[in-house]
Coordinates of C-alpha atoms and ligand atoms in Angstrom, one line a residue:
X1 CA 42.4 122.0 182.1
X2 CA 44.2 125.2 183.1
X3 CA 41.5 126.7 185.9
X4 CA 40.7 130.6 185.9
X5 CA 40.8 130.4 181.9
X6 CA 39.9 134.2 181.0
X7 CA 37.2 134.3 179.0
X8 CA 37.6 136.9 176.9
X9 CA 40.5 136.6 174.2
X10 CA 43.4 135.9 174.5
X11 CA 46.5 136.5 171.5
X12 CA 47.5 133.1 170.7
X13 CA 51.1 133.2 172.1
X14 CA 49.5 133.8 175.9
X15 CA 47.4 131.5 175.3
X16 CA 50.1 128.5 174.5
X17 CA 52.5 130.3 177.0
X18 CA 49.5 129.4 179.6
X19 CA 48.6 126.2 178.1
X20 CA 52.4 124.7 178.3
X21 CA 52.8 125.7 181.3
X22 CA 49.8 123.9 182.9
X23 CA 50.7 121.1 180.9
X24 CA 54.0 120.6 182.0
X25 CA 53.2 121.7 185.5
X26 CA 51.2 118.0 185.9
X27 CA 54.0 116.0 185.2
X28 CA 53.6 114.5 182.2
X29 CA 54.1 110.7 181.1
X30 CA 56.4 111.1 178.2
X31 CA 57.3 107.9 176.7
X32 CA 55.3 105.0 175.3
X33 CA 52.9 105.4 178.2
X34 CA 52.3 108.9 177.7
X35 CA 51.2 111.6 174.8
X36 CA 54.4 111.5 173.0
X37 CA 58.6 110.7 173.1
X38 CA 61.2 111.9 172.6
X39 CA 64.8 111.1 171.1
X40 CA 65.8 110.6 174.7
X41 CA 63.5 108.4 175.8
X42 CA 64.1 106.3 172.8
X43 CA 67.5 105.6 172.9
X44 CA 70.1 105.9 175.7
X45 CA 72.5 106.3 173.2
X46 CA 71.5 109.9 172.1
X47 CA 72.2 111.0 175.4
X48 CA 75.7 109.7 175.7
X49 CA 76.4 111.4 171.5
X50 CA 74.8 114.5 172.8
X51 CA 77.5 114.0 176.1
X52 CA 80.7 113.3 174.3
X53 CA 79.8 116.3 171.9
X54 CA 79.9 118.2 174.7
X55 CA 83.7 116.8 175.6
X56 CA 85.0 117.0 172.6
X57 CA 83.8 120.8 172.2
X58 CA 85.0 121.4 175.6
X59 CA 88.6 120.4 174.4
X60 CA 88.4 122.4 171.8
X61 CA 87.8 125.4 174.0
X62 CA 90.9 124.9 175.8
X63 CA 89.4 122.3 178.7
X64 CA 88.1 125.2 180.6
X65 CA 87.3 124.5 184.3
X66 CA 84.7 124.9 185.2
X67 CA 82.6 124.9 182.5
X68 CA 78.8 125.0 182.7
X69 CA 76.8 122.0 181.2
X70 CA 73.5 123.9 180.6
X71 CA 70.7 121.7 179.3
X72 CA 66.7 123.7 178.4
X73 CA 63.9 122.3 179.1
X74 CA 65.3 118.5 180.6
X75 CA 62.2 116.7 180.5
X76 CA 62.6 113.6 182.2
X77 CA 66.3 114.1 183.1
X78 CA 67.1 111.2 180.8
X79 CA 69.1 113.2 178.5
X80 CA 71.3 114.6 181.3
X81 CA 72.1 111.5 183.3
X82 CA 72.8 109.7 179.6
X83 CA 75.4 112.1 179.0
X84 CA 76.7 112.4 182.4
X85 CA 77.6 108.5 182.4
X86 CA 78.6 108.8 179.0
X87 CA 81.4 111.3 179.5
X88 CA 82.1 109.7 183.0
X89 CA 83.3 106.7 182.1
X90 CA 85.5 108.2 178.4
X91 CA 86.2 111.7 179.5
X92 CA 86.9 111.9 183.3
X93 CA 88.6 115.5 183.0
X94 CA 85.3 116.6 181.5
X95 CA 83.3 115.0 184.0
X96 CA 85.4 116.4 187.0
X97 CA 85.2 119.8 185.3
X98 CA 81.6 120.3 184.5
X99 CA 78.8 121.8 186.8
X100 CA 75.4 120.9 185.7
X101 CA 72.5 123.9 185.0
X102 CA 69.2 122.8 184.0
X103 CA 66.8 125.2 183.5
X104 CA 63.1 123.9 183.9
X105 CA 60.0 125.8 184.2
X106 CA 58.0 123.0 185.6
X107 CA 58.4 122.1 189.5
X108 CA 57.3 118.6 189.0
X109 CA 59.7 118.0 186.6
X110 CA 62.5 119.6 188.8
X111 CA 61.3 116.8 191.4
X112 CA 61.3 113.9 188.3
X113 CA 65.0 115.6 187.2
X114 CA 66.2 115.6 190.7
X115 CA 65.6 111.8 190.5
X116 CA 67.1 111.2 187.5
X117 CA 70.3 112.7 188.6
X118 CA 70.9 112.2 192.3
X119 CA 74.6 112.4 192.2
X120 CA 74.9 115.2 189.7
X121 CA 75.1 118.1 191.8
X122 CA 72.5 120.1 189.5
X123 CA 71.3 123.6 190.4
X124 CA 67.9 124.4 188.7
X125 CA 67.0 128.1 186.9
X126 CA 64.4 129.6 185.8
X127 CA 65.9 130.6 182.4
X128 CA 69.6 130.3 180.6
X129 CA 69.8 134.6 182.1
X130 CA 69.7 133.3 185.7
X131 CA 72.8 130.4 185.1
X132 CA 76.3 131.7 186.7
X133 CA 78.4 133.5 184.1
X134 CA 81.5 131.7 182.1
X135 CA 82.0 128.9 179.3
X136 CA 79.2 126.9 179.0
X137 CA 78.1 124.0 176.6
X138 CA 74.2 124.4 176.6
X139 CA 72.2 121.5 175.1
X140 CA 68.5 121.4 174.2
X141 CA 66.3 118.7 172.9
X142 CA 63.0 119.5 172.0
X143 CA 62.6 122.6 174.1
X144 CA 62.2 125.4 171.2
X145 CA 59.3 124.3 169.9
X146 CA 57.1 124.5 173.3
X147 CA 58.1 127.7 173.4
X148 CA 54.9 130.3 172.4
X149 CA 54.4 132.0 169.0
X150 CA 52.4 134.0 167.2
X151 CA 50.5 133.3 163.8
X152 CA 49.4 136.6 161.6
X153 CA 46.9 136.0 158.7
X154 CA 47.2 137.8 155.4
X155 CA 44.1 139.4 154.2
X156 CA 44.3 141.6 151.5
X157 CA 47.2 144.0 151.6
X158 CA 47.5 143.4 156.2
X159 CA 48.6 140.8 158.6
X160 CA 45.9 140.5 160.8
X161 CA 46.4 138.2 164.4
X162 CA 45.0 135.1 165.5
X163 CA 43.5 135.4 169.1
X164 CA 41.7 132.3 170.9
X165 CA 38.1 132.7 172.1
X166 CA 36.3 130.0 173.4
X167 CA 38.2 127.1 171.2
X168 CA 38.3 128.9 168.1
X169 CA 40.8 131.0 166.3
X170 CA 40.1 134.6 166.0
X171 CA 41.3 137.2 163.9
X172 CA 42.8 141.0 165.0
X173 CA 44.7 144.1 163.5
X174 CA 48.3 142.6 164.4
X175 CA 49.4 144.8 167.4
X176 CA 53.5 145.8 167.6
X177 CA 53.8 142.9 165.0
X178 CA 57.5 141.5 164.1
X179 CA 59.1 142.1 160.4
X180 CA 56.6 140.6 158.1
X181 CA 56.9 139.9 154.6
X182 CA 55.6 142.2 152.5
X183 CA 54.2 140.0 149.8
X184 CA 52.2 137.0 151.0
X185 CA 49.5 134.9 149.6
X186 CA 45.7 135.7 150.7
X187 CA 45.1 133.5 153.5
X188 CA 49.0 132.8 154.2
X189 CA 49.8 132.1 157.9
X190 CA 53.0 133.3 159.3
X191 CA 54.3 131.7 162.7
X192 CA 57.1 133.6 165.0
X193 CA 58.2 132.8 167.8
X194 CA 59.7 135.8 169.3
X195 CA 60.8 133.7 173.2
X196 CA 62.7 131.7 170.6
X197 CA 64.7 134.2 168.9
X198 CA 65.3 136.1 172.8
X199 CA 66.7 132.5 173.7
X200 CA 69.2 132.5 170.5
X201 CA 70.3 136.2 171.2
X202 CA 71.0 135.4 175.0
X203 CA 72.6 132.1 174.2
X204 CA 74.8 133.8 171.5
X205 CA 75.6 136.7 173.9
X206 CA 76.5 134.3 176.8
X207 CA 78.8 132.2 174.2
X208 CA 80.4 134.9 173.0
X209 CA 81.0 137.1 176.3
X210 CA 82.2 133.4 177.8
X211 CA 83.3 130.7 175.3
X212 CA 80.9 127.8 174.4
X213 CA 78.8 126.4 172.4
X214 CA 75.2 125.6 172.1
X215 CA 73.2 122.7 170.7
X216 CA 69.6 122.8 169.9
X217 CA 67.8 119.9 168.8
X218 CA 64.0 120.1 167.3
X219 CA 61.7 119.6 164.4
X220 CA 61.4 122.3 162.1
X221 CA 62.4 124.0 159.0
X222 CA 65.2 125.0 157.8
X223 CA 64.3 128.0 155.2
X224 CA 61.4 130.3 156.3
X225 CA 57.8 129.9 154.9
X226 CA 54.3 130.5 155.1
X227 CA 51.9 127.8 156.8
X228 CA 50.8 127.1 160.0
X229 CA 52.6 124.3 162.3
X230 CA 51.0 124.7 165.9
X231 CA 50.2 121.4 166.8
X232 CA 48.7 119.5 169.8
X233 CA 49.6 115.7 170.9
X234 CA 47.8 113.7 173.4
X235 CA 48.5 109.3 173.4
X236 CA 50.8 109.8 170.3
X237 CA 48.3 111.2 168.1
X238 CA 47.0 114.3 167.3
X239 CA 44.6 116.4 169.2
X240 CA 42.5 119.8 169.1
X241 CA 45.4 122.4 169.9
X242 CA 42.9 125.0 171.1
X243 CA 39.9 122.5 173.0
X244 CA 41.6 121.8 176.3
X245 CA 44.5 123.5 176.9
X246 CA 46.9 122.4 179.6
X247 CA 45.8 118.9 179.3
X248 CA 47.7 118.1 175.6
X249 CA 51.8 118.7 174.8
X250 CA 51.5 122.0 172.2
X251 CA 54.1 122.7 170.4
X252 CA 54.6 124.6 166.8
X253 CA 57.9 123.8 164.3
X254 CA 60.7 125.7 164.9
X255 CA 62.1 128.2 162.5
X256 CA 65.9 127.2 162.5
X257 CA 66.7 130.0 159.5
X258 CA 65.5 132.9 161.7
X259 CA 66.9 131.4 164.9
X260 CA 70.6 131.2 163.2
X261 CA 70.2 134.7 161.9
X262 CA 69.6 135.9 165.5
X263 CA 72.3 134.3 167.4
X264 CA 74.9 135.0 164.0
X265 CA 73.3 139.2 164.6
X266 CA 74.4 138.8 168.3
X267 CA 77.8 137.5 167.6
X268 CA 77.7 133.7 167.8
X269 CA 78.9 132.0 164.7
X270 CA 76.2 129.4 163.2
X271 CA 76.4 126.1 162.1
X272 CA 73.4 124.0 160.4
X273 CA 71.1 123.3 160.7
X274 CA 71.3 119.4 160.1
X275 CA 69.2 117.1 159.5
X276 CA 69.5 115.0 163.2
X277 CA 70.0 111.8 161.4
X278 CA 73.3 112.8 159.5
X279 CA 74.6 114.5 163.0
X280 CA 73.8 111.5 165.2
X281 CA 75.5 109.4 162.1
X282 CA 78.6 111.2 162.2
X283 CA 78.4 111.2 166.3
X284 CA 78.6 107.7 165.9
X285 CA 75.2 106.6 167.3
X286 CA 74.3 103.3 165.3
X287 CA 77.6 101.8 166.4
X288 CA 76.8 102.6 169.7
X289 CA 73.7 101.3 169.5
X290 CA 74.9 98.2 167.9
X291 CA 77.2 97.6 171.1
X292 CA 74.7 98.0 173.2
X293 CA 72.2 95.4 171.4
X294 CA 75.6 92.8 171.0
X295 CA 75.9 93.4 174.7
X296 CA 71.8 92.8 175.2
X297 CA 72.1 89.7 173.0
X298 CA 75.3 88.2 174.9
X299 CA 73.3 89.1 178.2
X300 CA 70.3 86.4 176.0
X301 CA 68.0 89.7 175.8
X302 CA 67.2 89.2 172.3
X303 CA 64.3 91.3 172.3
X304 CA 65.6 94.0 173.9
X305 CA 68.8 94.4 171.3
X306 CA 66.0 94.5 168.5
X307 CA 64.6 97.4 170.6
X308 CA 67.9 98.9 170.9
X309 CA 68.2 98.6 167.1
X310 CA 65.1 99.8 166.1
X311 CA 64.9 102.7 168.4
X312 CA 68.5 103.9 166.8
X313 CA 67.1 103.8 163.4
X314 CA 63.7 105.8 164.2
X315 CA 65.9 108.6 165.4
X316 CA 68.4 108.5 162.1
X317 CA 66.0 107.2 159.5
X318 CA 64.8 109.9 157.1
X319 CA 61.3 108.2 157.5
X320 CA 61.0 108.5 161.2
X321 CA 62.7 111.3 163.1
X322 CA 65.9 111.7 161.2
X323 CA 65.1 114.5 158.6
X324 CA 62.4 116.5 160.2
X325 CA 64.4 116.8 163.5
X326 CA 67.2 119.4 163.0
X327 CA 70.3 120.6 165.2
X328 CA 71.9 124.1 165.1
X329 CA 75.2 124.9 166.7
X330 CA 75.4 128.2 168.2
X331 CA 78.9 128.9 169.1
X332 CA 82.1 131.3 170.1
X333 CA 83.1 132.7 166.5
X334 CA 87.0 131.9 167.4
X335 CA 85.8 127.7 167.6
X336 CA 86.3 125.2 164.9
X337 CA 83.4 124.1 163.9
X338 CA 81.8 121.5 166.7
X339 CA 82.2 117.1 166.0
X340 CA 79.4 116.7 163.5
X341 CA 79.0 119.8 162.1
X342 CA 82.9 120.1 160.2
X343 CA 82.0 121.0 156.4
X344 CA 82.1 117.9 154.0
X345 CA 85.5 117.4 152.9
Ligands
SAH1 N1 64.3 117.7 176.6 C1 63.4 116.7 177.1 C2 62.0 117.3 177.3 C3 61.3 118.0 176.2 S1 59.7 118.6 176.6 C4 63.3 115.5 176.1 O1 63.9 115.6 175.1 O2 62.7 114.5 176.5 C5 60.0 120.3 177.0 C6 60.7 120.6 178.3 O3 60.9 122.0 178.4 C7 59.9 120.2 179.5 O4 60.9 119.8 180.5 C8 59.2 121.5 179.9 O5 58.8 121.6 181.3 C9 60.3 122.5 179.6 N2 59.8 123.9 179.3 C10 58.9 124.2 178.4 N3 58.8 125.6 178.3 C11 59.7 126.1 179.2 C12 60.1 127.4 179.6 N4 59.5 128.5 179.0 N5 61.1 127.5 180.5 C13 61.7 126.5 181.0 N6 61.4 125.2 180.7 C14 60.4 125.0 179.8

């Protein structure tokens, strides 16, 4: 429970601001033993797509060297150290080339990252604005969507605000709101996430002042709406959102519409999103992961190559996290389009 809680209250993005935070803060067990996984954690093989995607863009840029490998919000540091091997052992120029930037709010999972990747020379930031200027390839996976937002309420002909007091939603006149709709439904709830469209605008400002590109991973929607998304997980199921904050994973969908049209208004061209399962598809992640299991089979690890198998399909299968979970390329407008995202022919 975050200590201190004011007890007045408090607009809703403050509140999950404070509430992720704290949570992330305690070092959280993510994985089967935890509240929730992700893509990650389920298969060493995203990792190592998400890596050579990253090469193959960095060739495209003209191999620049250095080049910042950037990754928001590393979790675990599984991600990172997937790709690091990855690219290692295909693309050494890369490897020699890159500097690694993780930028991580949370100092226990700075300590947990710093494990992860003892040989990788990381420096750790505070956000993407403090990581040394030039190109970069930034990746994020699952970080947009703990980032805070606000929810406004139509009634009548106004948006009011949702405020928490005391584990329950509250409604206010909307104070300095964003652009609105004009028209909604009574009752309609509309979610923005204004950190999230500050990230695409400094992203699409740092791409395009310093070649790069940027790939950002998440569930969410791909064409605006009303409804509300803000969501709470604790032991893989779902949870009060507003009962104990800091002690569940709170997170809300991401808007991937709004978030292209705010890097594309900053300069960075846009492309996506995808559905993750066709990207990981074309990144060729169930042939990976179909050498891995022949190798965990050879090895007499039967069980584990089913593992292998099944995890690879959760993260491509429309039923489990292939069509909800979305990737946007951010990039410099002068690149091709990035391995994955190349129209269909
Ligand atoms: N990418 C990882 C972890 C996702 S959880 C994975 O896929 O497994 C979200 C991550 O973002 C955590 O590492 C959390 O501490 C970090 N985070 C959340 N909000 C942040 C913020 N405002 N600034 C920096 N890091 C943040």
């Amino acid at each position: 429970m975050i200590e201190d809680a004011p007890a007045a209250a408090e607009r809703l993005d403050r509140f999950m601001a404070r509430a992720v935070a704290a949570y992330y803060a305690q070092r959280p067990a993510f994985g089967a033993g935890g509240d929730f996984t992700t893509a990650p954690e389920i298969s060493q093989a995203f990792g190592e797509c998400l890596g050579l995607w990253s090469a193959v863009t960095w060739q495209a840029m003209g191999a620049p060297d250095p080049v910042r490998l950037v990754e928001l919000g590393p979790g675990r540091g599984t991600l990172m150290a997937d790709a690091l091997r990855a690219v290692g052992q295909t693309v050494p120029a890369f490897r020699a080339a890159l500097r690694v930037h993780l930028v991580e709010a949370s100092p226990a999972l700075r300590e947990t990252q710093a494990r992860a990747l003892p040989d990788a020379g990381a420096a750790w930031h505070d956000s993407l604005a403090d990581v040394p200027p030039g190109p970069a390839l930034i990746l994020g996976n699952e970080f947009l969507d703990a980032l805070p937002i606000r929810q406004f309420v139509r009634r009548g002909d106004a948006w009011l605000e949702r405020w928490v007091a005391g584990g329950a939603f509250l409604e206010r006149p909307a104070e300095a709101p964003p652009a609105l709709p004009a028209e909604a439904p009574d009752g309609a709830v509309r979610e923005v996430c204004e950190p999230a469209l500050d990230l695409a605008r400094a992203v699409a400002a740092r791409l395009r002042a310093g070649g790069g590109a940027a790939l950002l991973i998440d569930y969410g929607y791909a064409a605006p709406g009303f409804g509300e998304t803000l969501q709470a997980m604790a032991r893989h199921g779902a949870a009060d959102p507003l009962a104990a904050p800091g002690t569940v994973d709170l997170t809300a969908h991401v808007d991937f519409a709004a978030i292209a049209a705010a890097g594309r208004a900053a300069g960075a061209a846009a492309h996506g999103p995808l559905p993750q399962g066709l990207l990981l598809q074309r990144l060729g992640l169930m042939s990976r992961a179909a050498m891995l299991a022949r190798s965990a089979a050879a090895a007499g690890r039967h069980r584990l190559a089913g593992e292998i198998l099944s995890g690879a399909e959760r993260l491509v299968a429309a039923e489990g996290m292939g069509r909800l979970f979305k990737a946007l390329c951010l990039c410099h407008p002068a690149l091709p389009p990035p391995p994955g995202f190349e129209p269909e022919p």
